[in-house]
Amino acid sequence: KIYGVPRLSEFLEAFKQFPVFQDPFADNGLAHRLDVETSGAMLVGTTFRSYWRLRLEFAAQEVKRQYLAVVHGTVLPLQIERELDLPLKITRVPRTRSDHFSNSSYSPHSPHSVQSKSAVCFEAGRPSRTYVRPIAHLRSAENGDMTLLLAEPQTGRTHQIRSHLAHFGHPIVGDSLYRQDSQKLRQVDRLFLHCAALSFREPFPMSPERHEPPVRSTAAPMPAEMSSFILHLEAQDGDSERLKAE
C-alpha cells in the first residue's frame, strides 16, 4: 500500500476477473487494514475462500506483522526487545484542517470532521500488546535524537503502534495525531510507519501429504521518502551506523 492512497478498494475493483474484489461486503478481498497514513504490505484474498481463511488467521493472531518506524527520542537499550502491554480505548476527537487528508474539502460540519484516537485506559481499554526493538539510534542537528525501531503488534487495535509508542514517550515522526506540537518537523509530510513484512499460512486446502499449510511471507521495501530521511540522519554510535547501513 502506498502512502496517501486512501481507497485501495477502488483499485481492486478494476480487476473484474476476481469476484471477491467486486464485493464490498467482503471488503473487496482486503483481509485487514492499514491506516491511511501508513504504507506497506497488505494481504488480499483473490477468492472468497482465501479471503475468509486470511480473516480467520488475523482473528486468531496467527499473522506475524513487522513494522518499521522512526520515533522521537532515544529508545534504550539498542537491539533489546521489550513488550508494551497497555490496554487501549478508542475515543473520537475533532479533526483539524491540518489533519484532514484533503485540506480543500475540509469542513468542521462534515461527517469526517471527527476521527478515531486510541488512548491507554487500564479501566476500560481492550488488551493490546506490541513488541518493540530499537534498531538504530539517530540524530538530527535540527530536530534532535530519533530511533529507528521494529514494532510487532500482537493484537490489532486501532492505531495500536502509534498509541503505544506515544504513551511510551516516543511518538512516531510525522504523526500529527499523537505527537506534541513541538515535535512537528517542517520537512516531514507523512507518518514514518511502514509495514515491512507479513508472514501467514497459505490459505488453500491442505494436501494429504501436509499436516498444515506452509508459511508464506511477503515484504514491502521502505518508501523512498522514509529511507531518504533516515540516510540524512547521523548515527549516534558505531552499532547504529552499521545497522543503519543495512
mmCIF file of C-alpha atoms in Angstrom, residues 19-213:
data_model
loop_
_atom_site.group_PDB
_atom_site.id
_atom_site.type_symbol
_atom_site.label_atom_id
_atom_site.label_comp_id
_atom_site.label_asym_id
_atom_site.label_seq_id
_atom_site.Cartn_x
_atom_site.Cartn_y
_atom_site.Cartn_z
ATOM 1 C CA PRO A 19 -15.490 -11.620 -7.997
ATOM 2 C CA VAL A 20 -14.405 -11.037 -4.396
ATOM 3 C CA PHE A 21 -12.826 -7.715 -5.458
ATOM 4 C CA GLN A 22 -16.282 -6.514 -6.538
ATOM 5 C CA ASP A 23 -17.952 -7.340 -3.203
ATOM 6 C CA PRO A 24 -17.864 -4.517 -0.611
ATOM 7 C CA PHE A 25 -19.426 -6.872 1.972
ATOM 8 C CA ALA A 26 -16.213 -8.929 1.729
ATOM 9 C CA ASP A 27 -14.068 -5.764 1.967
ATOM 10 C CA ASN A 28 -13.172 -6.193 -1.716
ATOM 11 C CA GLY A 29 -10.879 -9.044 -0.663
ATOM 12 C CA LEU A 30 -8.853 -6.967 1.820
ATOM 13 C CA ALA A 31 -8.032 -9.257 4.744
ATOM 14 C CA HIS A 32 -7.004 -6.365 7.013
ATOM 15 C CA ARG A 33 -6.468 -2.603 7.073
ATOM 16 C CA LEU A 34 -3.678 -0.094 7.327
ATOM 17 C CA ASP A 35 -4.134 3.492 8.427
ATOM 18 C CA VAL A 36 -4.366 5.908 5.504
ATOM 19 C CA GLU A 37 -1.119 7.459 6.756
ATOM 20 C CA THR A 38 0.721 4.093 6.868
ATOM 21 C CA SER A 39 2.444 2.419 3.913
ATOM 22 C CA GLY A 40 3.484 -1.184 3.418
ATOM 23 C CA ALA A 41 2.498 -4.772 2.752
ATOM 24 C CA MET A 42 -1.128 -5.912 2.762
ATOM 25 C CA LEU A 43 -2.830 -9.282 2.300
ATOM 26 C CA VAL A 44 -5.639 -9.645 -0.219
ATOM 27 C CA GLY A 45 -7.658 -12.808 -0.883
ATOM 28 C CA THR A 46 -8.283 -13.426 -4.587
ATOM 29 C CA THR A 47 -11.175 -15.799 -3.799
ATOM 30 C CA PHE A 48 -13.886 -15.724 -1.146
ATOM 31 C CA ARG A 49 -12.377 -18.840 0.392
ATOM 32 C CA SER A 50 -8.869 -17.366 0.707
ATOM 33 C CA TYR A 51 -10.301 -14.063 1.967
ATOM 34 C CA TRP A 52 -12.133 -15.749 4.856
ATOM 35 C CA ARG A 53 -9.172 -18.003 5.653
ATOM 36 C CA LEU A 54 -6.932 -14.953 5.941
ATOM 37 C CA ARG A 55 -9.500 -13.149 8.083
ATOM 38 C CA LEU A 56 -9.577 -16.142 10.433
ATOM 39 C CA GLU A 57 -5.778 -16.125 10.652
ATOM 40 C CA PHE A 58 -5.844 -12.452 11.663
ATOM 41 C CA ALA A 59 -8.595 -13.103 14.211
ATOM 42 C CA ALA A 60 -6.535 -15.947 15.692
ATOM 43 C CA GLN A 61 -3.443 -13.680 15.774
ATOM 44 C CA GLU A 62 -1.545 -16.105 13.534
ATOM 45 C CA VAL A 63 -0.339 -13.460 11.061
ATOM 46 C CA LYS A 64 3.053 -12.034 12.005
ATOM 47 C CA ARG A 65 3.414 -8.332 11.179
ATOM 48 C CA GLN A 66 6.633 -6.342 11.253
ATOM 49 C CA TYR A 67 6.600 -2.558 11.074
ATOM 50 C CA LEU A 68 9.464 -0.100 10.775
ATOM 51 C CA ALA A 69 9.048 3.266 12.492
ATOM 52 C CA VAL A 70 11.138 6.354 13.108
ATOM 53 C CA VAL A 71 10.282 7.786 16.523
ATOM 54 C CA HIS A 72 11.257 10.852 18.515
ATOM 55 C CA GLY A 73 13.876 10.372 21.225
ATOM 56 C CA THR A 74 16.341 7.622 22.059
ATOM 57 C CA VAL A 75 14.740 4.268 22.890
ATOM 58 C CA LEU A 76 17.050 2.162 25.061
ATOM 59 C CA PRO A 77 18.602 -0.331 25.004
ATOM 60 C CA LEU A 78 19.631 -0.995 21.394
ATOM 61 C CA GLN A 79 18.606 -4.363 19.905
ATOM 62 C CA ILE A 80 16.758 -5.428 23.058
ATOM 63 C CA GLU A 81 13.097 -6.296 22.595
ATOM 64 C CA ARG A 82 10.538 -5.094 25.105
ATOM 65 C CA GLU A 83 6.811 -5.660 25.432
ATOM 66 C CA LEU A 84 4.314 -2.799 25.643
ATOM 67 C CA ASP A 85 1.263 -4.340 27.320
ATOM 68 C CA LEU A 86 -1.137 -1.392 27.516
ATOM 69 C CA PRO A 87 -4.940 -1.650 27.120
ATOM 70 C CA LEU A 88 -6.395 0.779 24.588
ATOM 71 C CA LYS A 89 -9.741 2.538 24.355
ATOM 72 C CA ILE A 90 -10.965 4.346 21.236
ATOM 73 C CA THR A 91 -12.202 7.927 21.564
ATOM 74 C CA ARG A 92 -13.492 10.406 18.988
ATOM 75 C CA VAL A 93 -11.664 13.710 18.651
ATOM 76 C CA PRO A 94 -12.173 16.738 16.363
ATOM 77 C CA ARG A 95 -10.237 16.718 13.114
ATOM 78 C CA THR A 96 -8.364 19.916 12.360
ATOM 79 C CA ARG A 97 -7.695 21.302 8.913
ATOM 80 C CA SER A 98 -4.039 20.188 9.106
ATOM 81 C CA ASP A 99 -5.142 16.623 9.958
ATOM 82 C CA HIS A 100 -7.502 16.348 7.014
ATOM 83 C CA PHE A 101 -6.320 14.259 4.092
ATOM 84 C CA SER A 102 -7.514 16.861 1.586
ATOM 85 C CA ASN A 103 -7.480 20.362 3.004
ATOM 86 C CA SER A 104 -9.542 21.672 0.097
ATOM 87 C CA SER A 105 -12.537 19.572 1.155
ATOM 88 C CA TYR A 106 -12.263 20.230 4.885
ATOM 89 C CA SER A 107 -15.381 21.381 6.715
ATOM 90 C CA PRO A 108 -15.886 21.372 10.503
ATOM 91 C CA HIS A 109 -19.521 20.374 9.899
ATOM 92 C CA SER A 110 -18.839 17.379 7.653
ATOM 93 C CA PRO A 111 -19.215 13.769 8.915
ATOM 94 C CA HIS A 112 -15.429 13.489 8.563
ATOM 95 C CA SER A 113 -14.760 16.348 10.994
ATOM 96 C CA VAL A 114 -14.038 13.823 13.781
ATOM 97 C CA GLN A 115 -11.559 10.967 13.855
ATOM 98 C CA SER A 116 -10.684 7.946 15.977
ATOM 99 C CA LYS A 117 -7.889 8.142 18.523
ATOM 100 C CA SER A 118 -6.722 5.398 20.859
ATOM 101 C CA ALA A 119 -5.699 6.107 24.415
ATOM 102 C CA VAL A 120 -4.288 3.898 27.145
ATOM 103 C CA CYS A 121 -7.094 3.109 29.596
ATOM 104 C CA PHE A 122 -6.471 0.492 32.281
ATOM 105 C CA GLU A 123 -10.091 0.600 33.492
ATOM 106 C CA ALA A 124 -11.996 0.172 30.201
ATOM 107 C CA GLY A 125 -9.404 -0.482 27.482
ATOM 108 C CA ARG A 126 -9.104 -3.625 25.368
ATOM 109 C CA PRO A 127 -5.991 -5.810 25.824
ATOM 110 C CA SER A 128 -3.249 -4.610 23.461
ATOM 111 C CA ARG A 129 0.339 -5.843 23.165
ATOM 112 C CA THR A 130 3.209 -4.637 20.979
ATOM 113 C CA TYR A 131 6.815 -5.815 20.908
ATOM 114 C CA VAL A 132 9.351 -3.115 20.016
ATOM 115 C CA ARG A 133 13.075 -3.439 19.309
ATOM 116 C CA PRO A 134 15.321 -0.393 18.671
ATOM 117 C CA ILE A 135 17.432 -0.897 15.539
ATOM 118 C CA ALA A 136 19.459 2.314 15.326
ATOM 119 C CA HIS A 137 19.924 5.474 17.395
ATOM 120 C CA LEU A 138 19.967 8.512 15.119
ATOM 121 C CA ARG A 139 20.320 12.268 15.462
ATOM 122 C CA SER A 140 19.360 15.348 13.513
ATOM 123 C CA ALA A 141 21.165 18.600 14.173
ATOM 124 C CA GLU A 142 17.892 20.453 13.658
ATOM 125 C CA ASN A 143 15.402 18.046 15.263
ATOM 126 C CA GLY A 144 17.306 16.142 17.963
ATOM 127 C CA ASP A 145 17.516 12.435 18.766
ATOM 128 C CA MET A 146 15.463 9.781 16.988
ATOM 129 C CA THR A 147 15.287 5.981 16.874
ATOM 130 C CA LEU A 148 14.607 3.562 14.041
ATOM 131 C CA LEU A 149 12.770 0.610 15.551
ATOM 132 C CA LEU A 150 10.970 -2.595 14.663
ATOM 133 C CA ALA A 151 7.429 -2.999 16.033
ATOM 134 C CA GLU A 152 5.459 -6.254 16.069
ATOM 135 C CA PRO A 153 1.825 -5.851 17.184
ATOM 136 C CA GLN A 154 0.409 -8.972 18.813
ATOM 137 C CA THR A 155 -3.144 -7.599 18.731
ATOM 138 C CA GLY A 156 -4.872 -5.466 16.119
ATOM 139 C CA ARG A 157 -6.298 -2.383 17.821
ATOM 140 C CA THR A 158 -6.870 0.921 16.056
ATOM 141 C CA HIS A 159 -3.635 2.969 15.943
ATOM 142 C CA GLN A 160 -2.074 0.424 18.303
ATOM 143 C CA ILE A 161 1.599 1.009 17.464
ATOM 144 C CA ARG A 162 1.135 4.778 17.271
ATOM 145 C CA SER A 163 -0.693 4.995 20.599
ATOM 146 C CA HIS A 164 1.653 2.628 22.438
ATOM 147 C CA LEU A 165 4.778 4.458 21.304
ATOM 148 C CA ALA A 166 3.292 7.877 22.099
ATOM 149 C CA HIS A 167 2.291 6.721 25.599
ATOM 150 C CA PHE A 168 5.802 5.321 25.982
ATOM 151 C CA GLY A 169 7.088 8.846 25.308
ATOM 152 C CA HIS A 170 8.305 8.217 21.757
ATOM 153 C CA PRO A 171 5.669 9.275 19.191
ATOM 154 C CA ILE A 172 6.300 8.391 15.563
ATOM 155 C CA VAL A 173 7.846 11.113 13.420
ATOM 156 C CA GLY A 174 5.163 12.770 11.286
ATOM 157 C CA ASP A 175 2.260 11.630 13.471
ATOM 158 C CA SER A 176 0.053 14.713 13.715
ATOM 159 C CA LEU A 177 -2.485 12.879 15.904
ATOM 160 C CA TYR A 178 -0.219 11.604 18.687
ATOM 161 C CA ARG A 179 2.829 13.882 18.730
ATOM 162 C CA GLN A 180 3.255 17.116 20.640
ATOM 163 C CA ASP A 181 3.088 20.387 18.699
ATOM 164 C CA SER A 182 6.759 20.962 19.472
ATOM 165 C CA GLN A 183 7.626 17.720 17.637
ATOM 166 C CA LYS A 184 6.265 18.831 14.271
ATOM 167 C CA LEU A 185 9.048 18.674 11.660
ATOM 168 C CA ARG A 186 8.965 21.150 8.821
ATOM 169 C CA GLN A 187 10.430 18.749 6.236
ATOM 170 C CA VAL A 188 8.182 15.761 7.058
ATOM 171 C CA ASP A 189 4.716 15.500 5.498
ATOM 172 C CA ARG A 190 3.861 11.844 6.231
ATOM 173 C CA LEU A 191 3.777 9.314 9.049
ATOM 174 C CA PHE A 192 7.032 7.343 9.210
ATOM 175 C CA LEU A 193 5.362 3.993 9.917
ATOM 176 C CA HIS A 194 5.760 1.230 7.336
ATOM 177 C CA CYS A 195 4.549 -2.389 7.321
ATOM 178 C CA ALA A 196 7.748 -4.028 6.086
ATOM 179 C CA ALA A 197 6.800 -7.732 6.241
ATOM 180 C CA LEU A 198 3.913 -10.140 6.787
ATOM 181 C CA SER A 199 4.058 -13.895 7.488
ATOM 182 C CA PHE A 200 0.973 -16.074 7.178
ATOM 183 C CA ARG A 201 -0.160 -19.627 6.483
ATOM 184 C CA GLU A 202 -1.117 -20.307 2.894
ATOM 185 C CA PRO A 203 -4.939 -20.013 2.760
ATOM 186 C CA PHE A 204 -5.517 -23.008 0.500
ATOM 187 C CA PRO A 205 -6.739 -26.574 1.124
ATOM 188 C CA MET A 206 -4.120 -28.789 2.713
ATOM 189 C CA SER A 207 -2.761 -31.631 0.605
ATOM 190 C CA PRO A 208 -2.858 -35.197 2.025
ATOM 191 C CA GLU A 209 0.921 -35.046 2.436
ATOM 192 C CA ARG A 210 0.827 -31.965 4.658
ATOM 193 C CA HIS A 211 -0.480 -31.718 8.189
ATOM 194 C CA GLU A 212 -0.745 -27.931 7.992
ATOM 195 C CA PRO A 213 -0.401 -25.248 5.290
#
